[in-house]
Amino acid sequence: MRQRELQVGIPVTDEAGQRLGHSVTAAKQGIFQVVISRICMAIPAMAIPPVIMDTLEKKDFLKRRPWLGAPLQVGLVGFCLVFATPLCCALFPQRSSIHVSRLEPELRAQIHQQNPSTEVVYYNKGL
């Protein structure tokens, strides 16, 4: 879905929000951050409910009411996602930064020509 960003790049701006160009390197860094966030979002929902369900299945409560297993598991997964989603979205700032020295040589030269004092540029990492 973000293939175009990897081909063309994403807009990078200075601190004031002035667009300086497009960077594939910033796109790769942003996509990496989003992938890490999304993996971390899934971990609690995949780890916590099975442990709780395993414990509850050994108790008389679920042995007498086996039909409660599925709704309880769905509720536990939903509960985990309610907290994991915003926490993991906050792992990286929405407006991320990258040092100019890490950008493509052409873009780096363009930025130094336009704004020689610019050391860090910013980009929207996406969701």
Short mmCIF file of C-alpha atoms in Angstrom, two decimals:
data_model
loop_
_atom_site.label_atom_id
_atom_site.label_comp_id
_atom_site.label_asym_id
_atom_site.label_seq_id
_atom_site.Cartn_x
_atom_site.Cartn_y
_atom_site.Cartn_z
CA MET A 1 0.00 0.00 0.00
CA ARG A 2 2.91 2.34 0.59
CA GLN A 3 4.85 1.23 -2.48
CA ARG A 4 4.65 4.69 -4.07
CA GLU A 5 6.34 6.19 -1.01
CA LEU A 6 9.23 3.76 -1.46
CA GLN A 7 9.56 4.70 -5.12
CA VAL A 8 9.05 8.49 -5.00
CA GLY A 9 9.65 9.29 -1.33
CA ILE A 10 7.68 11.29 1.22
CA PRO A 11 7.76 15.04 1.77
CA VAL A 12 10.37 16.31 4.21
CA THR A 13 10.08 19.74 5.80
CA ASP A 14 12.14 22.06 7.94
CA GLU A 15 11.16 23.02 11.47
CA ALA A 16 8.81 25.73 10.17
CA GLY A 17 6.97 23.27 7.92
CA GLN A 18 8.52 24.51 4.66
CA ARG A 19 8.66 21.59 2.20
CA LEU A 20 12.25 20.82 1.18
CA GLY A 21 11.81 17.80 -1.08
CA HIS A 22 10.92 14.10 -1.12
CA SER A 23 12.98 11.39 0.54
CA VAL A 24 12.90 7.62 0.05
CA THR A 25 15.15 7.23 3.12
CA ALA A 26 12.60 9.03 5.30
CA ALA A 27 9.86 6.84 3.80
CA LYS A 28 11.79 3.68 4.72
CA GLN A 29 12.33 4.93 8.26
CA GLY A 30 8.66 5.88 8.61
CA ILE A 31 7.43 2.54 7.30
CA PHE A 32 9.82 0.70 9.63
CA GLN A 33 8.42 2.64 12.61
CA VAL A 34 4.84 1.85 11.57
CA VAL A 35 5.65 -1.86 11.16
CA ILE A 36 7.19 -2.00 14.65
CA SER A 37 4.15 -0.21 16.10
CA ARG A 38 1.72 -2.59 14.44
CA ILE A 39 3.61 -5.68 15.57
CA CYS A 40 3.64 -4.36 19.13
CA MET A 41 -0.11 -3.70 18.90
CA ALA A 42 -0.79 -7.37 18.22
CA ILE A 43 1.46 -8.84 20.91
CA PRO A 44 -0.78 -8.21 23.96
CA ALA A 45 -3.90 -9.47 22.15
CA MET A 46 -2.07 -12.64 21.12
CA ALA A 47 -0.33 -13.31 24.44
CA ILE A 48 -2.65 -12.27 27.28
CA PRO A 49 -6.02 -13.86 26.34
CA PRO A 50 -4.61 -17.39 25.85
CA VAL A 51 -3.00 -17.31 29.30
CA ILE A 52 -6.21 -16.08 30.94
CA MET A 53 -8.37 -18.53 28.98
CA ASP A 54 -6.10 -21.44 29.89
CA THR A 55 -6.47 -20.55 33.56
CA LEU A 56 -10.24 -20.10 33.30
CA GLU A 57 -10.74 -23.36 31.39
CA LYS A 58 -9.28 -25.24 34.35
CA LYS A 59 -11.82 -23.67 36.72
CA ASP A 60 -15.34 -24.98 37.28
CA PHE A 61 -16.82 -21.71 36.01
CA LEU A 62 -16.02 -22.39 32.35
CA LYS A 63 -16.42 -26.15 32.67
CA ARG A 64 -20.05 -25.59 33.62
CA ARG A 65 -20.54 -22.86 30.97
CA PRO A 66 -18.43 -23.81 27.93
CA TRP A 67 -20.52 -21.53 25.69
CA LEU A 68 -18.92 -18.52 27.46
CA GLY A 69 -15.47 -19.36 26.09
CA ALA A 70 -15.76 -17.63 22.71
CA PRO A 71 -17.43 -14.41 23.93
CA LEU A 72 -14.98 -14.17 26.81
CA GLN A 73 -12.02 -14.60 24.48
CA VAL A 74 -13.35 -11.96 22.06
CA GLY A 75 -13.88 -9.59 24.98
CA LEU A 76 -10.34 -10.15 26.26
CA VAL A 77 -8.83 -9.54 22.82
CA GLY A 78 -10.89 -6.36 22.45
CA PHE A 79 -9.85 -5.19 25.91
CA CYS A 80 -6.17 -5.74 25.07
CA LEU A 81 -6.50 -3.88 21.76
CA VAL A 82 -8.25 -0.92 23.40
CA PHE A 83 -5.10 -0.26 25.41
CA ALA A 84 -2.41 -1.60 23.07
CA THR A 85 -3.46 0.42 20.02
CA PRO A 86 -3.01 3.95 21.40
CA LEU A 87 0.06 2.97 23.43
CA CYS A 88 1.80 1.45 20.43
CA CYS A 89 0.81 4.32 18.11
CA ALA A 90 2.60 6.57 20.59
CA LEU A 91 5.88 4.62 20.42
CA PHE A 92 7.11 6.96 17.68
CA PRO A 93 6.07 10.59 17.13
CA GLN A 94 3.72 11.28 14.23
CA ARG A 95 6.04 14.02 13.02
CA SER A 96 9.36 12.19 13.02
CA SER A 97 12.77 13.65 12.33
CA ILE A 98 15.84 12.53 10.44
CA HIS A 99 19.29 14.09 10.27
CA VAL A 100 20.11 15.65 6.89
CA SER A 101 23.31 13.58 6.68
CA ARG A 102 21.19 10.41 6.47
CA LEU A 103 19.22 11.60 3.43
CA GLU A 104 19.94 10.85 -0.22
CA PRO A 105 22.97 12.76 -1.58
CA GLU A 106 20.89 14.74 -4.11
CA LEU A 107 18.36 15.85 -1.51
CA ARG A 108 21.12 16.59 0.99
CA ALA A 109 22.84 18.87 -1.55
CA GLN A 110 19.55 20.58 -2.38
CA ILE A 111 18.80 21.24 1.30
CA HIS A 112 22.31 22.56 2.00
CA GLN A 113 22.03 24.84 -1.03
CA GLN A 114 18.63 26.25 0.04
CA ASN A 115 19.08 26.22 3.83
CA PRO A 116 22.73 25.66 4.85
CA SER A 117 21.89 25.82 8.56
CA THR A 118 19.31 22.99 8.43
CA GLU A 119 20.61 19.93 10.29
CA VAL A 120 17.37 18.02 10.88
CA VAL A 121 14.29 17.59 8.67
CA TYR A 122 10.84 16.32 9.58
CA TYR A 123 8.34 14.00 7.94
CA ASN A 124 4.94 12.47 8.70
CA LYS A 125 5.52 8.77 9.40
CA GLY A 126 1.91 7.80 8.67
CA LEU A 127 -0.20 5.31 10.57
#
